[in-house]
Amino acid sequence: MTASLDARSVALYLKDNPRFFDDHPELLTGLRLTTQLGGRTVSLQERQAEILREKLKALELKLSHLNRIAKENDAIMAKFHMWVDTLLLSQANDQSPDSLIDALRDGFGIQSVSLRLWDVADEHANAWFAQKVSEETREFANQLHQPYCGPASGQPGVVWLDDAATMQSAALLSLQHLDTKKSFGLLVLGSTDPQRFSADLATDFLTRIAHTASAALQNMVQ
């Protein structure tokens, strides 16, 4: 107990008196420290250099990790821009839902994509995307304030996907009026990979996709 207190007192004194070794340089020559590399004894200067090298290595690893994330985000953003371009071009021929789905599947490598819209304008009443949707699914979409990511089993809209029974993970995106935030559709992305849309997946880009898809399809509903 006493040794611990004495050691702490020495440490506090040296911290409060940073010029101590400047005034007593002869003490530095006698200090010997044990290095973590092989347990050999080294001088204070050598140990300080070793600590700096360890910190530099840790910073280099962190920088490498950040660079990798930045490159991945850049690649996703480039795909997102291409998808938006496809949506803009599709506005002229009234093929927005089909173009939206095809571009998501091809551009982002998503295995299966589908959607449903409700309260559609009369001219779209017989379209595939206007098929009847249960009140439970509508309410689910209305309460979905951010994209759902997780297991596909039992989730609303997954049955709309091709090979729905094989889907292991899914992302569900509510399509909402940009002004009232009331839902008018549900966009469903599916994968046979359980980790593709895992529950811990960041949803920033999915949120952007939901917002952009809502803007592109809003004019098709009443």
PDB file of C-alpha atoms in Angstrom:
ATOM      1  CA  MET A   1       0.000   0.000   0.000  1.00  0.00           C
ATOM      2  CA  THR A   2       2.797   2.385   0.976  1.00  0.00           C
ATOM      3  CA  ALA A   3       4.863   1.543  -2.126  1.00  0.00           C
ATOM      4  CA  SER A   4       1.868   2.271  -4.339  1.00  0.00           C
ATOM      5  CA  LEU A   5       1.315   5.636  -2.705  1.00  0.00           C
ATOM      6  CA  ASP A   6       5.012   6.507  -2.931  1.00  0.00           C
ATOM      7  CA  ALA A   7       5.099   5.610  -6.629  1.00  0.00           C
ATOM      8  CA  ARG A   8       2.050   7.748  -7.253  1.00  0.00           C
ATOM      9  CA  SER A   9       3.587  10.647  -5.353  1.00  0.00           C
ATOM     10  CA  VAL A  10       6.741  10.401  -7.454  1.00  0.00           C
ATOM     11  CA  ALA A  11       4.683  10.314 -10.649  1.00  0.00           C
ATOM     12  CA  LEU A  12       2.661  13.365  -9.598  1.00  0.00           C
ATOM     13  CA  TYR A  13       5.826  15.239  -8.636  1.00  0.00           C
ATOM     14  CA  LEU A  14       7.456  14.556 -12.015  1.00  0.00           C
ATOM     15  CA  LYS A  15       4.260  15.590 -13.773  1.00  0.00           C
ATOM     16  CA  ASP A  16       4.145  18.868 -11.856  1.00  0.00           C
ATOM     17  CA  ASN A  17       7.860  19.467 -12.423  1.00  0.00           C
ATOM     18  CA  PRO A  18       8.531  18.675 -16.096  1.00  0.00           C
ATOM     19  CA  ARG A  19      11.996  20.288 -15.958  1.00  0.00           C
ATOM     20  CA  PHE A  20      13.207  17.991 -13.170  1.00  0.00           C
ATOM     21  CA  PHE A  21      15.439  15.946 -15.472  1.00  0.00           C
ATOM     22  CA  ASP A  22      16.724  19.121 -17.104  1.00  0.00           C
ATOM     23  CA  ASP A  23      18.007  20.141 -13.700  1.00  0.00           C
ATOM     24  CA  HIS A  24      19.316  16.641 -12.910  1.00  0.00           C
ATOM     25  CA  PRO A  25      20.489  15.171 -16.241  1.00  0.00           C
ATOM     26  CA  GLU A  26      22.843  12.760 -14.505  1.00  0.00           C
ATOM     27  CA  LEU A  27      19.830  10.724 -13.363  1.00  0.00           C
ATOM     28  CA  LEU A  28      18.821   9.926 -16.940  1.00  0.00           C
ATOM     29  CA  THR A  29      21.962   7.936 -17.618  1.00  0.00           C
ATOM     30  CA  GLY A  30      21.141   5.571 -14.784  1.00  0.00           C
ATOM     31  CA  LEU A  31      17.529   4.901 -15.714  1.00  0.00           C
ATOM     32  CA  ARG A  32      16.953   1.513 -17.319  1.00  0.00           C
ATOM     33  CA  LEU A  33      13.557   0.304 -18.540  1.00  0.00           C
ATOM     34  CA  THR A  34      12.211  -3.031 -19.703  1.00  0.00           C
ATOM     35  CA  THR A  35      10.984  -3.079 -23.276  1.00  0.00           C
ATOM     36  CA  GLN A  36       7.945  -5.068 -24.389  1.00  0.00           C
ATOM     37  CA  LEU A  37       9.983  -6.419 -27.279  1.00  0.00           C
ATOM     38  CA  GLY A  38      11.775  -9.432 -25.823  1.00  0.00           C
ATOM     39  CA  GLY A  39      11.889  -8.147 -22.249  1.00  0.00           C
ATOM     40  CA  ARG A  40      15.368  -6.665 -22.645  1.00  0.00           C
ATOM     41  CA  THR A  41      16.508  -3.620 -20.695  1.00  0.00           C
ATOM     42  CA  VAL A  42      16.874  -0.333 -22.604  1.00  0.00           C
ATOM     43  CA  SER A  43      17.575   3.288 -21.873  1.00  0.00           C
ATOM     44  CA  LEU A  44      14.833   5.839 -21.261  1.00  0.00           C
ATOM     45  CA  GLN A  45      15.427   7.369 -24.687  1.00  0.00           C
ATOM     46  CA  GLU A  46      15.143   3.996 -26.394  1.00  0.00           C
ATOM     47  CA  ARG A  47      11.929   3.230 -24.527  1.00  0.00           C
ATOM     48  CA  GLN A  48      10.481   6.618 -25.502  1.00  0.00           C
ATOM     49  CA  ALA A  49      11.359   5.971 -29.151  1.00  0.00           C
ATOM     50  CA  GLU A  50       9.716   2.547 -28.922  1.00  0.00           C
ATOM     51  CA  ILE A  51       6.510   4.081 -27.504  1.00  0.00           C
ATOM     52  CA  LEU A  52       6.473   6.671 -30.296  1.00  0.00           C
ATOM     53  CA  ARG A  53       6.893   3.930 -32.903  1.00  0.00           C
ATOM     54  CA  GLU A  54       3.967   2.017 -31.376  1.00  0.00           C
ATOM     55  CA  LYS A  55       1.785   5.135 -31.447  1.00  0.00           C
ATOM     56  CA  LEU A  56       2.797   5.850 -35.040  1.00  0.00           C
ATOM     57  CA  LYS A  57       1.942   2.290 -36.080  1.00  0.00           C
ATOM     58  CA  ALA A  58      -1.478   2.590 -34.418  1.00  0.00           C
ATOM     59  CA  LEU A  59      -2.113   5.901 -36.208  1.00  0.00           C
ATOM     60  CA  GLU A  60      -1.058   4.393 -39.550  1.00  0.00           C
ATOM     61  CA  LEU A  61      -3.479   1.491 -39.053  1.00  0.00           C
ATOM     62  CA  LYS A  62      -6.284   3.913 -38.163  1.00  0.00           C
ATOM     63  CA  LEU A  63      -5.520   6.062 -41.209  1.00  0.00           C
ATOM     64  CA  SER A  64      -5.526   2.995 -43.448  1.00  0.00           C
ATOM     65  CA  HIS A  65      -8.912   1.985 -42.035  1.00  0.00           C
ATOM     66  CA  LEU A  66     -10.345   5.470 -42.621  1.00  0.00           C
ATOM     67  CA  ASN A  67      -8.992   5.513 -46.182  1.00  0.00           C
ATOM     68  CA  ARG A  68     -10.641   2.178 -46.894  1.00  0.00           C
ATOM     69  CA  ILE A  69     -13.989   3.413 -45.555  1.00  0.00           C
ATOM     70  CA  ALA A  70     -13.668   6.612 -47.600  1.00  0.00           C
ATOM     71  CA  LYS A  71     -13.041   4.622 -50.797  1.00  0.00           C
ATOM     72  CA  GLU A  72     -16.019   2.360 -50.071  1.00  0.00           C
ATOM     73  CA  ASN A  73     -18.241   5.391 -49.482  1.00  0.00           C
ATOM     74  CA  ASP A  74     -17.012   7.006 -52.694  1.00  0.00           C
ATOM     75  CA  ALA A  75     -17.870   3.849 -54.624  1.00  0.00           C
ATOM     76  CA  ILE A  76     -21.357   3.707 -53.083  1.00  0.00           C
ATOM     77  CA  MET A  77     -21.931   7.399 -53.797  1.00  0.00           C
ATOM     78  CA  ALA A  78     -20.914   6.907 -57.441  1.00  0.00           C
ATOM     79  CA  LYS A  79     -23.443   4.069 -57.745  1.00  0.00           C
ATOM     80  CA  PHE A  80     -26.060   6.247 -56.065  1.00  0.00           C
ATOM     81  CA  HIS A  81     -25.489   9.050 -58.579  1.00  0.00           C
ATOM     82  CA  MET A  82     -25.803   6.619 -61.484  1.00  0.00           C
ATOM     83  CA  TRP A  83     -29.054   5.324 -59.993  1.00  0.00           C
ATOM     84  CA  VAL A  84     -30.408   8.881 -59.683  1.00  0.00           C
ATOM     85  CA  ASP A  85     -29.470   9.547 -63.317  1.00  0.00           C
ATOM     86  CA  THR A  86     -31.445   6.467 -64.344  1.00  0.00           C
ATOM     87  CA  LEU A  87     -34.475   7.678 -62.394  1.00  0.00           C
ATOM     88  CA  LEU A  88     -34.313  11.106 -64.021  1.00  0.00           C
ATOM     89  CA  LEU A  89     -34.163   9.592 -67.488  1.00  0.00           C
ATOM     90  CA  SER A  90     -37.073   7.262 -66.730  1.00  0.00           C
ATOM     91  CA  GLN A  91     -39.388  10.145 -65.845  1.00  0.00           C
ATOM     92  CA  ALA A  92     -39.925  10.895 -69.523  1.00  0.00           C
ATOM     93  CA  ASN A  93     -41.368   7.474 -70.428  1.00  0.00           C
ATOM     94  CA  ASP A  94     -43.398   6.765 -67.270  1.00  0.00           C
ATOM     95  CA  GLN A  95     -41.334   3.684 -66.411  1.00  0.00           C
ATOM     96  CA  SER A  96     -40.113   4.879 -63.013  1.00  0.00           C
ATOM     97  CA  PRO A  97     -40.923   1.776 -60.895  1.00  0.00           C
ATOM     98  CA  ASP A  98     -39.356  -0.648 -63.381  1.00  0.00           C
ATOM     99  CA  SER A  99     -36.304   1.554 -63.920  1.00  0.00           C
ATOM    100  CA  LEU A 100     -35.912   2.116 -60.203  1.00  0.00           C
ATOM    101  CA  ILE A 101     -35.915  -1.598 -59.454  1.00  0.00           C
ATOM    102  CA  ASP A 102     -33.650  -2.566 -62.367  1.00  0.00           C
ATOM    103  CA  ALA A 103     -31.149   0.156 -61.495  1.00  0.00           C
ATOM    104  CA  LEU A 104     -31.026  -0.863 -57.836  1.00  0.00           C
ATOM    105  CA  ARG A 105     -30.539  -4.508 -58.745  1.00  0.00           C
ATOM    106  CA  ASP A 106     -27.871  -3.870 -61.355  1.00  0.00           C
ATOM    107  CA  GLY A 107     -26.117  -0.860 -59.841  1.00  0.00           C
ATOM    108  CA  PHE A 108     -25.883  -2.075 -56.262  1.00  0.00           C
ATOM    109  CA  GLY A 109     -25.774  -5.807 -56.929  1.00  0.00           C
ATOM    110  CA  ILE A 110     -28.962  -6.489 -54.956  1.00  0.00           C
ATOM    111  CA  GLN A 111     -30.374  -9.938 -55.632  1.00  0.00           C
ATOM    112  CA  SER A 112     -34.065  -9.149 -55.417  1.00  0.00           C
ATOM    113  CA  VAL A 113     -36.000  -5.878 -55.334  1.00  0.00           C
ATOM    114  CA  SER A 114     -39.690  -5.087 -55.388  1.00  0.00           C
ATOM    115  CA  LEU A 115     -42.167  -2.445 -54.264  1.00  0.00           C
ATOM    116  CA  ARG A 116     -45.812  -1.617 -53.899  1.00  0.00           C
ATOM    117  CA  LEU A 117     -47.604   1.734 -54.091  1.00  0.00           C
ATOM    118  CA  TRP A 118     -51.067   2.475 -52.783  1.00  0.00           C
ATOM    119  CA  ASP A 119     -53.571   5.214 -53.501  1.00  0.00           C
ATOM    120  CA  VAL A 120     -52.132   5.365 -57.012  1.00  0.00           C
ATOM    121  CA  ALA A 121     -53.528   7.637 -59.708  1.00  0.00           C
ATOM    122  CA  ASP A 122     -56.255   6.071 -61.867  1.00  0.00           C
ATOM    123  CA  GLU A 123     -53.969   5.590 -64.878  1.00  0.00           C
ATOM    124  CA  HIS A 124     -51.748   3.251 -62.809  1.00  0.00           C
ATOM    125  CA  ALA A 125     -54.535   1.279 -61.122  1.00  0.00           C
ATOM    126  CA  ASN A 126     -53.824  -1.906 -63.090  1.00  0.00           C
ATOM    127  CA  ALA A 127     -50.026  -1.770 -62.871  1.00  0.00           C
ATOM    128  CA  TRP A 128     -48.120  -4.561 -61.147  1.00  0.00           C
ATOM    129  CA  PHE A 129     -46.871  -2.200 -58.444  1.00  0.00           C
ATOM    130  CA  ALA A 130     -50.448  -1.178 -57.559  1.00  0.00           C
ATOM    131  CA  GLN A 131     -51.513  -4.658 -56.432  1.00  0.00           C
ATOM    132  CA  LYS A 132     -53.533  -4.754 -53.213  1.00  0.00           C
ATOM    133  CA  VAL A 133     -51.581  -4.265 -49.992  1.00  0.00           C
ATOM    134  CA  SER A 134     -52.890  -5.166 -46.549  1.00  0.00           C
ATOM    135  CA  GLU A 135     -53.726  -2.492 -43.990  1.00  0.00           C
ATOM    136  CA  GLU A 136     -51.086  -4.002 -41.694  1.00  0.00           C
ATOM    137  CA  THR A 137     -48.408  -3.431 -44.332  1.00  0.00           C
ATOM    138  CA  ARG A 138     -49.563   0.132 -44.894  1.00  0.00           C
ATOM    139  CA  GLU A 139     -49.469   0.847 -41.183  1.00  0.00           C
ATOM    140  CA  PHE A 140     -46.027  -0.761 -40.920  1.00  0.00           C
ATOM    141  CA  ALA A 141     -44.722   1.536 -43.670  1.00  0.00           C
ATOM    142  CA  ASN A 142     -46.341   4.554 -42.033  1.00  0.00           C
ATOM    143  CA  GLN A 143     -44.555   3.806 -38.751  1.00  0.00           C
ATOM    144  CA  LEU A 144     -41.203   3.013 -40.404  1.00  0.00           C
ATOM    145  CA  HIS A 145     -39.262   6.186 -39.680  1.00  0.00           C
ATOM    146  CA  GLN A 146     -35.929   4.715 -40.782  1.00  0.00           C
ATOM    147  CA  PRO A 147     -35.057   1.714 -42.976  1.00  0.00           C
ATOM    148  CA  TYR A 148     -35.442  -1.721 -41.439  1.00  0.00           C
ATOM    149  CA  CYS A 149     -32.492  -4.084 -41.825  1.00  0.00           C
ATOM    150  CA  GLY A 150     -32.494  -7.623 -40.496  1.00  0.00           C
ATOM    151  CA  PRO A 151     -33.870 -11.126 -41.032  1.00  0.00           C
ATOM    152  CA  ALA A 152     -36.233 -11.415 -43.985  1.00  0.00           C
ATOM    153  CA  SER A 153     -38.508 -14.050 -42.515  1.00  0.00           C
ATOM    154  CA  GLY A 154     -41.951 -12.760 -41.593  1.00  0.00           C
ATOM    155  CA  GLN A 155     -41.321  -9.187 -42.676  1.00  0.00           C
ATOM    156  CA  PRO A 156     -43.967  -7.268 -44.665  1.00  0.00           C
ATOM    157  CA  GLY A 157     -43.366  -7.154 -48.397  1.00  0.00           C
ATOM    158  CA  VAL A 158     -40.749  -9.912 -48.545  1.00  0.00           C
ATOM    159  CA  VAL A 159     -43.293 -12.159 -50.322  1.00  0.00           C
ATOM    160  CA  TRP A 160     -43.202  -9.713 -53.252  1.00  0.00           C
ATOM    161  CA  LEU A 161     -39.586 -10.638 -53.987  1.00  0.00           C
ATOM    162  CA  ASP A 162     -38.492 -13.211 -56.543  1.00  0.00           C
ATOM    163  CA  ASP A 163     -37.477 -16.428 -54.753  1.00  0.00           C
ATOM    164  CA  ALA A 164     -38.886 -14.935 -51.547  1.00  0.00           C
ATOM    165  CA  ALA A 165     -38.454 -18.217 -49.634  1.00  0.00           C
ATOM    166  CA  THR A 166     -34.672 -18.108 -50.103  1.00  0.00           C
ATOM    167  CA  MET A 167     -34.205 -14.553 -48.827  1.00  0.00           C
ATOM    168  CA  GLN A 168     -32.254 -14.484 -45.547  1.00  0.00           C
ATOM    169  CA  SER A 169     -31.968 -10.735 -44.959  1.00  0.00           C
ATOM    170  CA  ALA A 170     -33.977  -7.759 -46.118  1.00  0.00           C
ATOM    171  CA  ALA A 171     -34.078  -3.966 -46.098  1.00  0.00           C
ATOM    172  CA  LEU A 172     -37.509  -2.329 -45.973  1.00  0.00           C
ATOM    173  CA  LEU A 173     -37.799   1.325 -46.992  1.00  0.00           C
ATOM    174  CA  SER A 174     -40.921   3.378 -46.498  1.00  0.00           C
ATOM    175  CA  LEU A 175     -41.856   5.610 -49.460  1.00  0.00           C
ATOM    176  CA  GLN A 176     -43.344   8.816 -48.122  1.00  0.00           C
ATOM    177  CA  HIS A 177     -44.810  12.085 -49.335  1.00  0.00           C
ATOM    178  CA  LEU A 178     -41.993  14.578 -48.909  1.00  0.00           C
ATOM    179  CA  ASP A 179     -44.273  17.174 -47.338  1.00  0.00           C
ATOM    180  CA  THR A 180     -46.613  15.202 -45.065  1.00  0.00           C
ATOM    181  CA  LYS A 181     -44.281  12.214 -44.436  1.00  0.00           C
ATOM    182  CA  LYS A 182     -47.302   9.935 -44.887  1.00  0.00           C
ATOM    183  CA  SER A 183     -46.368   6.666 -46.552  1.00  0.00           C
ATOM    184  CA  PHE A 184     -47.612   5.746 -50.010  1.00  0.00           C
ATOM    185  CA  GLY A 185     -45.463   2.709 -50.668  1.00  0.00           C
ATOM    186  CA  LEU A 186     -42.889   0.191 -49.495  1.00  0.00           C
ATOM    187  CA  LEU A 187     -39.594  -0.657 -51.212  1.00  0.00           C
ATOM    188  CA  VAL A 188     -38.137  -4.079 -50.364  1.00  0.00           C
ATOM    189  CA  LEU A 189     -34.563  -5.263 -50.949  1.00  0.00           C
ATOM    190  CA  GLY A 190     -33.672  -8.901 -50.348  1.00  0.00           C
ATOM    191  CA  SER A 191     -30.611 -11.142 -50.245  1.00  0.00           C
ATOM    192  CA  THR A 192     -29.812 -14.803 -49.627  1.00  0.00           C
ATOM    193  CA  ASP A 193     -26.822 -13.589 -47.595  1.00  0.00           C
ATOM    194  CA  PRO A 194     -27.852 -13.145 -43.925  1.00  0.00           C
ATOM    195  CA  GLN A 195     -25.220 -10.414 -43.506  1.00  0.00           C
ATOM    196  CA  ARG A 196     -26.078  -8.313 -46.581  1.00  0.00           C
ATOM    197  CA  PHE A 197     -28.766  -6.425 -44.679  1.00  0.00           C
ATOM    198  CA  SER A 198     -27.792  -7.287 -41.124  1.00  0.00           C
ATOM    199  CA  ALA A 199     -29.401  -5.492 -38.189  1.00  0.00           C
ATOM    200  CA  ASP A 200     -26.197  -3.552 -37.428  1.00  0.00           C
ATOM    201  CA  LEU A 201     -25.886  -2.175 -40.971  1.00  0.00           C
ATOM    202  CA  ALA A 202     -25.561   1.608 -41.226  1.00  0.00           C
ATOM    203  CA  THR A 203     -28.655   2.995 -42.946  1.00  0.00           C
ATOM    204  CA  ASP A 204     -27.398   6.373 -44.209  1.00  0.00           C
ATOM    205  CA  PHE A 205     -27.405   5.439 -47.885  1.00  0.00           C
ATOM    206  CA  LEU A 206     -30.621   3.438 -47.556  1.00  0.00           C
ATOM    207  CA  THR A 207     -32.261   6.549 -46.125  1.00  0.00           C
ATOM    208  CA  ARG A 208     -31.068   8.511 -49.165  1.00  0.00           C
ATOM    209  CA  ILE A 209     -32.400   5.826 -51.476  1.00  0.00           C
ATOM    210  CA  ALA A 210     -35.793   5.934 -49.725  1.00  0.00           C
ATOM    211  CA  HIS A 211     -35.950   9.731 -49.973  1.00  0.00           C
ATOM    212  CA  THR A 212     -34.951   9.793 -53.653  1.00  0.00           C
ATOM    213  CA  ALA A 213     -37.287   6.950 -54.578  1.00  0.00           C
ATOM    214  CA  SER A 214     -40.127   8.767 -52.819  1.00  0.00           C
ATOM    215  CA  ALA A 215     -39.420  11.917 -54.835  1.00  0.00           C
ATOM    216  CA  ALA A 216     -39.343   9.943 -58.081  1.00  0.00           C
ATOM    217  CA  LEU A 217     -42.585   8.033 -57.465  1.00  0.00           C
ATOM    218  CA  GLN A 218     -44.696  10.557 -55.573  1.00  0.00           C
ATOM    219  CA  ASN A 219     -46.305  11.876 -58.768  1.00  0.00           C
ATOM    220  CA  MET A 220     -47.772   8.389 -59.427  1.00  0.00           C
ATOM    221  CA  VAL A 221     -50.066   8.497 -56.394  1.00  0.00           C
ATOM    222  CA  GLN A 222     -53.032  10.646 -55.505  1.00  0.00           C
TER     223      GLN A 222
END
